[in-house]
Coordinates of C-alpha atoms in Angstrom, one line a residue:
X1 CA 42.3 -25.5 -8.6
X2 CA 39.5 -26.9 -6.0
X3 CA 41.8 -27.2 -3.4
X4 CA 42.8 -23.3 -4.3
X5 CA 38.8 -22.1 -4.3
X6 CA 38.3 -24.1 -1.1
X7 CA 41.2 -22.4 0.8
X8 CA 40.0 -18.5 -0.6
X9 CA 36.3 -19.5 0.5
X10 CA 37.1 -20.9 4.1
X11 CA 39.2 -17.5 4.7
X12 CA 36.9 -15.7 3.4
X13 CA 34.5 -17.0 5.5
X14 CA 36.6 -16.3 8.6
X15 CA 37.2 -12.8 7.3
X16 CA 33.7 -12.4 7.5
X17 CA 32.6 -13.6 10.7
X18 CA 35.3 -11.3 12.0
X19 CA 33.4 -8.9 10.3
X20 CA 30.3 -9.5 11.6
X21 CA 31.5 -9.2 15.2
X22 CA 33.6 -6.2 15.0
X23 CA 29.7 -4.5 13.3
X24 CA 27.6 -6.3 16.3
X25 CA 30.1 -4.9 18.9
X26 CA 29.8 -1.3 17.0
X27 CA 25.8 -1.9 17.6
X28 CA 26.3 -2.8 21.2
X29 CA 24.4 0.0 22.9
X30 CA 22.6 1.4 19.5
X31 CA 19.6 3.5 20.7
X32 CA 16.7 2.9 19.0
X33 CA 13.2 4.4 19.7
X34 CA 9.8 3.2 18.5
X35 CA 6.8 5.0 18.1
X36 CA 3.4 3.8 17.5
X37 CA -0.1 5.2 18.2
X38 CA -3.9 4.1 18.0
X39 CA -6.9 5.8 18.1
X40 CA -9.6 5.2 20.9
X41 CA -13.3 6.5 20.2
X42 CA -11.5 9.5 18.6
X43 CA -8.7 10.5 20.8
X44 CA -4.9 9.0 20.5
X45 CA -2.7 7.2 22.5
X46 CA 0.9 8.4 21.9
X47 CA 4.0 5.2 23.2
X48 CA 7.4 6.2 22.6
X49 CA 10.1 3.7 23.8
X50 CA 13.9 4.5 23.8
X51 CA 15.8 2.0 24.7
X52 CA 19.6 -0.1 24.1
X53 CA 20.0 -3.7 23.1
X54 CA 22.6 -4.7 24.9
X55 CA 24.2 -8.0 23.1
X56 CA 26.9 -8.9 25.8
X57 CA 24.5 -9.7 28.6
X58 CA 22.3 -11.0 26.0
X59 CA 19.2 -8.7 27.6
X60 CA 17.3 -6.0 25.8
X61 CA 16.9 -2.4 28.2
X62 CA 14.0 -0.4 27.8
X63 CA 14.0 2.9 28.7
X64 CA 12.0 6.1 29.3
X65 CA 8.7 5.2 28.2
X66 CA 6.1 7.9 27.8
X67 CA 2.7 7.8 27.5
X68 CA 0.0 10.2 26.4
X69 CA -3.5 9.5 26.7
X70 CA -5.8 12.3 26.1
X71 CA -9.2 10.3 27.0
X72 CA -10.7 8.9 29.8
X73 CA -10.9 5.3 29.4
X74 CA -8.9 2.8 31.5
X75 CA -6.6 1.0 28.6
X76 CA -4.4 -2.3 29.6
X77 CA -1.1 -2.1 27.4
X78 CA 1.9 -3.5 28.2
X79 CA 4.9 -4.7 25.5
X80 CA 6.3 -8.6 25.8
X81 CA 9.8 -10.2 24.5
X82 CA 8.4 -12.7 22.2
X83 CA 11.2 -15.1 21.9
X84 CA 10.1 -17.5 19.1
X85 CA 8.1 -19.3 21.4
X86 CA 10.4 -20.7 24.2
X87 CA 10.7 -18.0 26.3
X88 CA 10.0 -15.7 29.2
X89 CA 7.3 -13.0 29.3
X90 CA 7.3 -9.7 31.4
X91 CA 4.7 -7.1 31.4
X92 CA 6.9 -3.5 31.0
X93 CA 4.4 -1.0 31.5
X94 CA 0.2 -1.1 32.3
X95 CA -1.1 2.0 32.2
X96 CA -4.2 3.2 33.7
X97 CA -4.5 7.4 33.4
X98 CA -7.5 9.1 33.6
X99 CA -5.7 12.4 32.5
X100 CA -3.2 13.3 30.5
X101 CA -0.1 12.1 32.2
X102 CA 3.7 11.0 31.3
X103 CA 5.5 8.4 33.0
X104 CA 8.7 7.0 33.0
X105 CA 10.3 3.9 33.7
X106 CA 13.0 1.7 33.2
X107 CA 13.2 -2.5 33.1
X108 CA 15.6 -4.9 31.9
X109 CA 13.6 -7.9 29.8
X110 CA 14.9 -11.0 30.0
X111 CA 15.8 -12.3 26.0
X112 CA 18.2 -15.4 25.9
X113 CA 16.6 -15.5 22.4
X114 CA 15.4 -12.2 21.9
X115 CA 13.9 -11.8 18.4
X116 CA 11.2 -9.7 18.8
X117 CA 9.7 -7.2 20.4
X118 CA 6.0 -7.5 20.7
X119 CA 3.3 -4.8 21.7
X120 CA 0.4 -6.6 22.6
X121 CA -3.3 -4.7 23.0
X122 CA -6.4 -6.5 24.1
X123 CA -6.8 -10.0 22.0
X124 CA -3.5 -10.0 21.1
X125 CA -4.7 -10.2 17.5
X126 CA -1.7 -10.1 15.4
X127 CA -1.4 -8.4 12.1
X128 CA 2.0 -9.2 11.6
X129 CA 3.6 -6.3 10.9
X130 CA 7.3 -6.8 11.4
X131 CA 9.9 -3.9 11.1
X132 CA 14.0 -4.8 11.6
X133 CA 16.0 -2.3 13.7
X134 CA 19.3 -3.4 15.1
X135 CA 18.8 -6.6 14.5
X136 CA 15.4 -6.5 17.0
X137 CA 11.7 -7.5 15.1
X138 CA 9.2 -5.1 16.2
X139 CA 5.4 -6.7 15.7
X140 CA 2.4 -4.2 16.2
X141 CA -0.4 -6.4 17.5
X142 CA -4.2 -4.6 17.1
X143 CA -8.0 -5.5 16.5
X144 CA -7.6 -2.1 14.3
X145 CA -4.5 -2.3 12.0
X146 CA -4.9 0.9 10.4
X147 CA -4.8 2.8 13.3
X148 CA -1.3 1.9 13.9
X149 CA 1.1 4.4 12.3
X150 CA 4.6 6.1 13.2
X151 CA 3.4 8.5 15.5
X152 CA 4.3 12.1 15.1
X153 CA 2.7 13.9 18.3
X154 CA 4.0 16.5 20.3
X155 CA 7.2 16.9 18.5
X156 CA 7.7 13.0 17.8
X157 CA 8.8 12.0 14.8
X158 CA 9.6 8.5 13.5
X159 CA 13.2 8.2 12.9
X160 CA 12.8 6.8 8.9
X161 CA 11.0 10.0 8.6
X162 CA 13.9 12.2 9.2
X163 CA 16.5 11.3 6.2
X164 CA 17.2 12.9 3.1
X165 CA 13.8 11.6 1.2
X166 CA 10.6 11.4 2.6
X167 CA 7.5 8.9 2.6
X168 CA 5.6 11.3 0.2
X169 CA 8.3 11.6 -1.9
X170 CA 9.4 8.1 -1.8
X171 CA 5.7 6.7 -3.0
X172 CA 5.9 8.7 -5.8
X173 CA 9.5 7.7 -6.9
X174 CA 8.9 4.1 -6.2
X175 CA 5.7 4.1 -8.2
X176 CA 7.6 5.5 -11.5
X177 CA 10.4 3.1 -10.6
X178 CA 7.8 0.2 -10.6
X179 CA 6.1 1.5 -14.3
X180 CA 9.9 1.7 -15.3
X181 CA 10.5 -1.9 -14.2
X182 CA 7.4 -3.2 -15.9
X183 CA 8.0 -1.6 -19.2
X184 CA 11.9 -2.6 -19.3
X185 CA 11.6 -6.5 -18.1
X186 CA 8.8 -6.6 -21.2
X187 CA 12.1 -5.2 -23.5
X188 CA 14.3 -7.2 -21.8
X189 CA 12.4 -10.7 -21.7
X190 CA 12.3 -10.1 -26.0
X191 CA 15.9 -9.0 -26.2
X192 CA 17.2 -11.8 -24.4
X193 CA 15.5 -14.3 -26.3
X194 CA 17.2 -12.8 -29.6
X195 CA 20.4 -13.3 -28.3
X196 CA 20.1 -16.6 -27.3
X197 CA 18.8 -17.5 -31.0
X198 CA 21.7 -15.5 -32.0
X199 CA 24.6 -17.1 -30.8
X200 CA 23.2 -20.4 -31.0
X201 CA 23.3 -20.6 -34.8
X202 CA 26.1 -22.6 -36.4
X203 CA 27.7 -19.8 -37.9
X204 CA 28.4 -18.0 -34.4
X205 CA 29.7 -21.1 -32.8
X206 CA 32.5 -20.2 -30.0
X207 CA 33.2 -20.8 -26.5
X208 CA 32.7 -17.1 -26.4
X209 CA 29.0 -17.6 -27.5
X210 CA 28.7 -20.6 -25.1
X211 CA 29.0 -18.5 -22.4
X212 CA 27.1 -15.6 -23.5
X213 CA 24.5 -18.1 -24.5
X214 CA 24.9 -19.3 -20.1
X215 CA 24.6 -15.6 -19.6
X216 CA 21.5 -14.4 -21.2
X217 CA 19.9 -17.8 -20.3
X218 CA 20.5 -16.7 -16.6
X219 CA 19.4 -13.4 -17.3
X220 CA 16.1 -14.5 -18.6
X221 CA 15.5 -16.6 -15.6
X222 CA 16.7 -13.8 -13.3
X223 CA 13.9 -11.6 -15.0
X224 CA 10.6 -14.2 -15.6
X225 CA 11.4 -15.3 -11.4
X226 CA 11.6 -11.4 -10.7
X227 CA 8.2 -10.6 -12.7
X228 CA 6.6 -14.0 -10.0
X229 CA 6.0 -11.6 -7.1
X230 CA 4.8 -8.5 -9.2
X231 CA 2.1 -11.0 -11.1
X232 CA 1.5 -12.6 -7.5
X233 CA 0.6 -9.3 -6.0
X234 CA -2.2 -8.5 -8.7
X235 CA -3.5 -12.2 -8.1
X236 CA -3.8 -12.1 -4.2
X237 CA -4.6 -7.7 -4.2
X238 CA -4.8 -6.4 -0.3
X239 CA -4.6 -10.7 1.1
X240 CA -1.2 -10.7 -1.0
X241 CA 1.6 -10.6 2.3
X242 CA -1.1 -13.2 3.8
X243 CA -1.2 -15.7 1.7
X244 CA 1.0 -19.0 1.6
X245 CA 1.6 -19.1 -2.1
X246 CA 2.4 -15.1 -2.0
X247 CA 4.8 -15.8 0.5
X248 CA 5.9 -19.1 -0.5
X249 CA 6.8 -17.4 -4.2
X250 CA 8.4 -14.4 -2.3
X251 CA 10.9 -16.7 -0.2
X252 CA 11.9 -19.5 -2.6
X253 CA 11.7 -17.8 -5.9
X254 CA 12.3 -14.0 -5.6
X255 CA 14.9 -14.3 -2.3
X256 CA 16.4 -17.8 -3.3
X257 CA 15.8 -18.5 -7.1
X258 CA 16.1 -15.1 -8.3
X259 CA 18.9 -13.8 -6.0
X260 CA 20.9 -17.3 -7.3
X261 CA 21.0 -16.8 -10.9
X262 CA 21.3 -13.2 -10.9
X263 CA 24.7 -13.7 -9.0
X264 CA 25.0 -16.6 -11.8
X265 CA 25.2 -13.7 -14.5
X266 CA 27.8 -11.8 -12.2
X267 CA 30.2 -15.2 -12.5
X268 CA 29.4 -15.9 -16.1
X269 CA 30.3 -12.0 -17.1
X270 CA 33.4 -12.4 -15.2
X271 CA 34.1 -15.6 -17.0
X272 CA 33.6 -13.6 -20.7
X273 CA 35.3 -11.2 -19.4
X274 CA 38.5 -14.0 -19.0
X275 CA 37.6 -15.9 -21.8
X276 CA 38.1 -13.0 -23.9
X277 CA 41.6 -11.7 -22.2
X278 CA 43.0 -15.0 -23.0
X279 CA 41.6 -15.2 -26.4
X280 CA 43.8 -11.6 -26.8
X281 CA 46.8 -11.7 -24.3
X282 CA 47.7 -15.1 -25.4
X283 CA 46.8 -15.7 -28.8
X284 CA 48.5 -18.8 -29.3
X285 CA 48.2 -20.2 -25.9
X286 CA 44.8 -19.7 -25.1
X287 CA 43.6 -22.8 -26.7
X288 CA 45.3 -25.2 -24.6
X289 CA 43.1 -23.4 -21.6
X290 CA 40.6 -25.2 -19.9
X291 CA 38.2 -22.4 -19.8
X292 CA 38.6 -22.1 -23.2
X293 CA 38.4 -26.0 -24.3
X294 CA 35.7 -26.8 -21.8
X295 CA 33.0 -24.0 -21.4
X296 CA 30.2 -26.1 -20.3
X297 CA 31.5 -28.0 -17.1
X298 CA 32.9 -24.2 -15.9
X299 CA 29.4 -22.9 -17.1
X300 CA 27.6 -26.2 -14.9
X301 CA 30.2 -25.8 -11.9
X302 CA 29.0 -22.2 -11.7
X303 CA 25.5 -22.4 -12.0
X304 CA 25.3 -25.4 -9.5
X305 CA 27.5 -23.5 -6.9
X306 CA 25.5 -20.3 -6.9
X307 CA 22.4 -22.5 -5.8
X308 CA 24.2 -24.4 -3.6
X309 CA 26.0 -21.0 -1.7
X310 CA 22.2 -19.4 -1.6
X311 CA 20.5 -22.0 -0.3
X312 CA 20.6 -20.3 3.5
X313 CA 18.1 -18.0 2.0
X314 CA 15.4 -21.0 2.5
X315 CA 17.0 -21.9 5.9
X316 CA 16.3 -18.4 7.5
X317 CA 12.8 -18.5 7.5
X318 CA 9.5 -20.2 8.4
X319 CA 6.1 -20.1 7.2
X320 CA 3.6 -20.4 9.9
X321 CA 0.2 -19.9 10.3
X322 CA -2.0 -17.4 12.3
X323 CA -5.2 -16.3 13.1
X324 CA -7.1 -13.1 13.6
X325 CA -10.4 -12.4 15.6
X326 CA -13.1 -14.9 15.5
X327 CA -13.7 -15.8 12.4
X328 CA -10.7 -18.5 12.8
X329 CA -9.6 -17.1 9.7
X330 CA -5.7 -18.6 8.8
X331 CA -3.5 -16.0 8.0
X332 CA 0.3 -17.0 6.8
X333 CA 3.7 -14.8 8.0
X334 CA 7.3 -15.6 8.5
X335 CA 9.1 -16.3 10.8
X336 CA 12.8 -17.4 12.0
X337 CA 13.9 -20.8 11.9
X338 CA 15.2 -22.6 15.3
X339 CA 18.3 -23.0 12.8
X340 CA 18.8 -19.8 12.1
X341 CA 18.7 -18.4 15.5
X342 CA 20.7 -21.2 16.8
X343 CA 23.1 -20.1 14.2
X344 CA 22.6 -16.7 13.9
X345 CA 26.4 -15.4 13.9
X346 CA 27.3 -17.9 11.2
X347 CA 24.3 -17.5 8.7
X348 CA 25.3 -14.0 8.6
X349 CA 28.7 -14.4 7.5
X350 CA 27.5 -17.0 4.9
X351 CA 25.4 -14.2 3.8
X352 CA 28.2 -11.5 3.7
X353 CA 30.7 -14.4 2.3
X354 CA 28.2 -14.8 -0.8
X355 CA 28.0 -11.3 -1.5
X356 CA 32.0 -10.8 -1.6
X357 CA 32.0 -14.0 -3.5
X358 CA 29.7 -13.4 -5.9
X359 CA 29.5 -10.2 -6.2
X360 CA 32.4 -7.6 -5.4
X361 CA 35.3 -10.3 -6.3
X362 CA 32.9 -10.2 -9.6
X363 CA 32.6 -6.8 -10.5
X364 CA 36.3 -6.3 -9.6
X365 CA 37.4 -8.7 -11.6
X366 CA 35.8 -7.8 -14.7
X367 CA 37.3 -4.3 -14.4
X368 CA 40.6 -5.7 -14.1
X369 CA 40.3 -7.9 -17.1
X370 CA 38.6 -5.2 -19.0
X371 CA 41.8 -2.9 -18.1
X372 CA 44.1 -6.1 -19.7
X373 CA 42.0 -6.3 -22.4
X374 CA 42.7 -2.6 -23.5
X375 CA 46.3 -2.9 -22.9
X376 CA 46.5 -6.2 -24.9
X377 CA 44.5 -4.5 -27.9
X378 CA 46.9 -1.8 -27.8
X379 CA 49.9 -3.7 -27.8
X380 CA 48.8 -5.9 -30.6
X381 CA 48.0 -2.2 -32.4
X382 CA 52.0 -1.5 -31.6
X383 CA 53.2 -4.7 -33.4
X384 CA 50.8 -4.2 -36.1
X385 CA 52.2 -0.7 -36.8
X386 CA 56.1 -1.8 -35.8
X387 CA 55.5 -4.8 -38.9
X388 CA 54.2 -1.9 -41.5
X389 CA 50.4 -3.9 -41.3
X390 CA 47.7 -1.8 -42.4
X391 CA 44.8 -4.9 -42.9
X392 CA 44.2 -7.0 -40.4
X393 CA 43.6 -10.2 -41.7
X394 CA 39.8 -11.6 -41.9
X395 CA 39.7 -14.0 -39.3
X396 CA 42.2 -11.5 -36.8
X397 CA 39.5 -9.0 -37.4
X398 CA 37.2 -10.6 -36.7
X399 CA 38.3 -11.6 -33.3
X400 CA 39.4 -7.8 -32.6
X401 CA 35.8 -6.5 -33.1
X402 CA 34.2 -9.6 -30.9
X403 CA 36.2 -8.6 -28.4
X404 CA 35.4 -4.6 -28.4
X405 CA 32.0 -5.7 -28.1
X406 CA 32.6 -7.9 -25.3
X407 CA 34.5 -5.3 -23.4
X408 CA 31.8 -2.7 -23.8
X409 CA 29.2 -4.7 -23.0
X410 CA 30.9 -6.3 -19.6
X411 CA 31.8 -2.6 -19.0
X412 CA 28.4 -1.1 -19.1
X413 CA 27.2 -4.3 -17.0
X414 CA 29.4 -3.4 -14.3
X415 CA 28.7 -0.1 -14.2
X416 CA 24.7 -0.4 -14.0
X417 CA 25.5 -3.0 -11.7
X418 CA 27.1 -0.1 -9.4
X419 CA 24.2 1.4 -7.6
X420 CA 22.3 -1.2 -5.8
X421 CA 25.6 -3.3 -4.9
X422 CA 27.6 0.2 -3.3
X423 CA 24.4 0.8 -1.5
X424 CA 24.7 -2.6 -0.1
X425 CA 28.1 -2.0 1.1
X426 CA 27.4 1.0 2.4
X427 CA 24.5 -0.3 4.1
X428 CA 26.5 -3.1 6.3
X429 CA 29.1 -0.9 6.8
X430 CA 27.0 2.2 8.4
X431 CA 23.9 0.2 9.8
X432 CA 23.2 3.1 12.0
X433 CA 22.5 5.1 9.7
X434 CA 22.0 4.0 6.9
X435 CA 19.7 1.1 5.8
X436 CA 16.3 -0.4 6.8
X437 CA 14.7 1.7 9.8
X438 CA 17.5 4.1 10.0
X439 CA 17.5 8.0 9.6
X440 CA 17.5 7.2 5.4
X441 CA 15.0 4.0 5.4
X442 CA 13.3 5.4 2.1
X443 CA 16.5 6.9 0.4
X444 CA 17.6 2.7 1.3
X445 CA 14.7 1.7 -0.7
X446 CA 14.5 4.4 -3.3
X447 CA 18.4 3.3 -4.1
X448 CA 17.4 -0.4 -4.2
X449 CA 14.5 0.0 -6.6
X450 CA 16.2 2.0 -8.8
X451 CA 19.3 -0.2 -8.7
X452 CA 17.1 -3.0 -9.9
X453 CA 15.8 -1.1 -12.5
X454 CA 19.5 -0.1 -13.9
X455 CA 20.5 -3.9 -13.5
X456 CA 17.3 -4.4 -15.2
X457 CA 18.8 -2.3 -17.8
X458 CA 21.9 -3.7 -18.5
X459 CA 20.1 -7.0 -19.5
X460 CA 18.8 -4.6 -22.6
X461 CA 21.6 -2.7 -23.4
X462 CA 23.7 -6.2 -24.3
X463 CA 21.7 -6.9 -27.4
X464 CA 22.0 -2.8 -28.9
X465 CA 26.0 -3.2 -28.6
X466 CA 26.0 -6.6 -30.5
X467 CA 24.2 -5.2 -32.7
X468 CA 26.1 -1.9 -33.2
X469 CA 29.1 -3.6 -33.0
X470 CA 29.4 -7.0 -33.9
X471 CA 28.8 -7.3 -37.9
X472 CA 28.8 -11.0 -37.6
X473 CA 25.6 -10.4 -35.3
X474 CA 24.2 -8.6 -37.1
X475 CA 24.3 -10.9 -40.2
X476 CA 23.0 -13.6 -38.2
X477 CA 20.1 -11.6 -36.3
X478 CA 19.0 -10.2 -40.2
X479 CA 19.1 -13.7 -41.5
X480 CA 17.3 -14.9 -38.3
X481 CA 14.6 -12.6 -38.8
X482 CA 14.5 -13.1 -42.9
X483 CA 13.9 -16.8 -42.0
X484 CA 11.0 -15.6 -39.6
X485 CA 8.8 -13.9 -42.4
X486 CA 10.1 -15.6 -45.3
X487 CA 7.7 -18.6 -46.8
X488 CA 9.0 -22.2 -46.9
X489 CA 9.5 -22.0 -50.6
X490 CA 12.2 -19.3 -50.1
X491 CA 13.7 -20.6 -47.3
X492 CA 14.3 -23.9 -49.5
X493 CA 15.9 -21.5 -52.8
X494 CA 17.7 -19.8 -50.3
X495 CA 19.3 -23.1 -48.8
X496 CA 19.9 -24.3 -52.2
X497 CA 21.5 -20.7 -53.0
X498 CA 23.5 -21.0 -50.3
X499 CA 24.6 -24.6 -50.7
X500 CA 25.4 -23.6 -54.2
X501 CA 27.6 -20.6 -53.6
X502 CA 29.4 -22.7 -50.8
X503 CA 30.0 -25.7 -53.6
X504 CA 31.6 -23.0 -56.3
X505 CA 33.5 -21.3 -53.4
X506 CA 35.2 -24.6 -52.4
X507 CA 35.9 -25.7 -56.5
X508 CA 37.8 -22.4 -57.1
X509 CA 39.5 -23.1 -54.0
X510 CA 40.8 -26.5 -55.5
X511 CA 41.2 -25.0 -58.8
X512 CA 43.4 -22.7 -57.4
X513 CA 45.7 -24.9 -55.0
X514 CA 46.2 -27.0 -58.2
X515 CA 47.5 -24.7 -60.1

């Protein structure tokens, strides 16, 4: 079986790093232009760079730069290839107008290992303010910070600007998405816990409830490392994107811890998903099945590999320290790891590799054994009928209404799970656009947040379909919550009660054998 997962990963692998060239050869000469303008003792200086990145000759081209300067005031500006420290520098443009006056130009920057573009005014005080496009990390350097903003002069709009939602519109949307979130991981975080007290009573005993009980443990940890940032951002306020421990929370528990248990749950739901086909295709069989006889070393193996495949989230990036004006006041960003630039092709199809893995292969899967679930219920409904059976028997029952609740359930996880994951996909495969800095940057975002929030959602809706359809969870949950507000004198009758009841149940049993 190893030597089976380790063949499917290393071709998946190859599949895609083949799939990562054929995109970066698709984003070979991918225009991008970048606006940005400041103002100067009231007046505005307009910059708008097209240019190509041109991958093959490993150089970035900058073309027709324009520049606008309604004032009279001799300005040095010129933009740099910062190139994590190792590399060449070479001024593009200084411009010294007196009137307003466009020029045009065009240069070819040296960038062996080009990572980011860098506009550089004055100190070169950095504010670290770092947007992606194709691939290219564009830093807007200023004494002034809020005077740079996406220009829109003269006709000139930022390109994020012209998709299907705009900023305005997108505040608004993400701020009811983010009261939504709030509200729902409160829900969740109580919701989870009951099922975990659930289905580790005696009475629900199972391999079934061992992995649910490995699912909504990974669900709780998916949603108290989610809520770290949020809780983090209130702490730090405006300093928040400064600080170490904001950013140190934000890389290793929201893009590495988070992200690894949440694609944890994916597995585990798969692995019900299974569990429960067996338990119904093969009624007889499914016993002698490891995943059926041994639940916690495929539960361990899974939980251990997730971490293990997510751990180039930690490699990707740095954080470093900066300072800004003269104060000497140490500020704290990201950056790229040598690692990860000198790897740069192959961290990216780790990346993809993970998402197919843990993720798509997933989702897929659960639909296909949801499908064989349904036509194993329906088949067993056939014989019933064909053998003139109108009562199932207790215990078959019993099985038959655990497992509609486990297909529902997997069901509606997969589908909440939709959204965010098919705007992924569609995201790597139309980077142009469609994604962060394209034409629909904000409808990108919008789609994420409330993908979360619908993933967010599904960790709720578990706990109201065992309930509504699991009458064995339901007895459990009531007696849980009995034992909660009862006193200890009545939880003491009731054990006696119960011991009692059990002792006269198992004498008529005798009695009756005997005779």
């Amino acid at each position: 079986m190893f030597s089976l997962a380790r063949h499917i990963l290393s071709y998946t692998i190859l599949i895609c790093t083949i799939y990562n060239d054929v995109v970066t050869t698709q984003l070979l000469f991918h225009k991008y232009k970048i606006l940005y303008s400041r103002k100067v003792d009231n007046a505005k200086t307009t910059v708008s760079y097209e240019g190509v990145r041109d991958s093959g000759a490993n150089t970035v081209r900058i073309r027709n730069i324009e520049v606008e300067m309604p004032f009279k005031q001799e300005t040095s500006s010129f933009a740099e290839i910062s190139e994590g420290g190792y590399g060449e520098d070479e001024i593009i443009q200084r411009p010294k107008r007196d009137t307003k006056k466009t020029n045009t130009t065009e240069r070819v920057i040296s960038a062996v290992d080009s990572n980011s573009l860098k506009f550089v005014d004055g100190d070169e005080q950095d504010i670290n303010q770092t947007i992606v496009n194709s691939n290219i990390s564009l830093r807007i350097n200023s004494t002034d910070p809020e005077t740079y903003t996406p220009a829109a002069k003269s006709g000139m709009v930022s390109v994020i600007n012209t998709g299907l939602i705009s900023k305005t519109t997108y505040d608004k949307l993400e701020r009811t998405v983010r009261y939504m979130t709030y509200v729902t991981q409160i829900i969740a975080v109580v919701l989870v816990c009951f099922n975990i007290i659930v289905f580790s009573r005696h009475t629900m005993r199972s391999p079934t409830s061992s992995y649910l009980i490995a699912v909504n443990i990974s669900q709780i940890f998916t949603i108290v490392s989610g809520s770290f940032l949020t809780i983090a951002g209130f702490i730090f306020g405006d300093k928040a994107f400064f600080s170490y421990n904001y950013l140190f929370i934000g890389l290793y528990i929201s893009n590495y811890f988070t992200v690894a248990t949440r694609r944890c749950t994916f597995v585990l739901t798969c692995l019900v998903a299974a569990e429960r086909f067996l338990a119904v295709a093969f009624p007889l069989k499914s016993k002698h099945f490891k995943l059926v006889r041994k639940p916690i070393l495929f539960i361990v193996t899974i939980a251990v590999l997730s971490f293990i495949f997510h751990i180039f989230s930690v490699l990707k990036y740095d954080i470093i320290p900066f300072q800004v004006g003269i104060s000497n006041e140490t500020f704290w960003k990201f950056q790229f790891t040598k690692r990860f630039l000198e790897n740069k092709a192959n961290m990216e199809s780790w990346s993809i590799a993970s998402k197919i893995i843990f993720v798509y292969i997933q989702l897929i899967g659960c639909l296909i054994l949801n499908i064989g679930i349904v036509i194993a219920l329906k088949r067993h409904r056939m014989n019933r009928l064909r053998l003139n059976s109108s009562e199932d028997v207790s215990k078959v029952a019993q099985e038959k209404q655990t497992t509609v609740t486990i297909l529902v359930s997997t069901f509606v996880f997969v589908l909440l799970a939709l959204p965010v994951n098919t705007s992924s996909v569609v995201a790597n495969l139309n980077r142009i656009n469609y994604g962060i800095n394209t034409k629909n940057h904000y409808l990108f975002y919008f789609l994420m947040h409330i993908g979360g929030w619908f993933e967010l959602l599904s960790d709720c809706t578990n706990f109201m379909f065992y309930i509504a359809l699991s009458s064995r969870f339901r007895k459990t949950f009531a007696q849980v919550i009995c034992r909660c507000f009862s006193t200890p004198l009545e939880r003491t009758e009731s054990i006696d009660y119960n011991s009692t009841r059990t002792c006269q149940y198992g004498l008529s049993v005798v009695s009756q054998s005997s005779h």
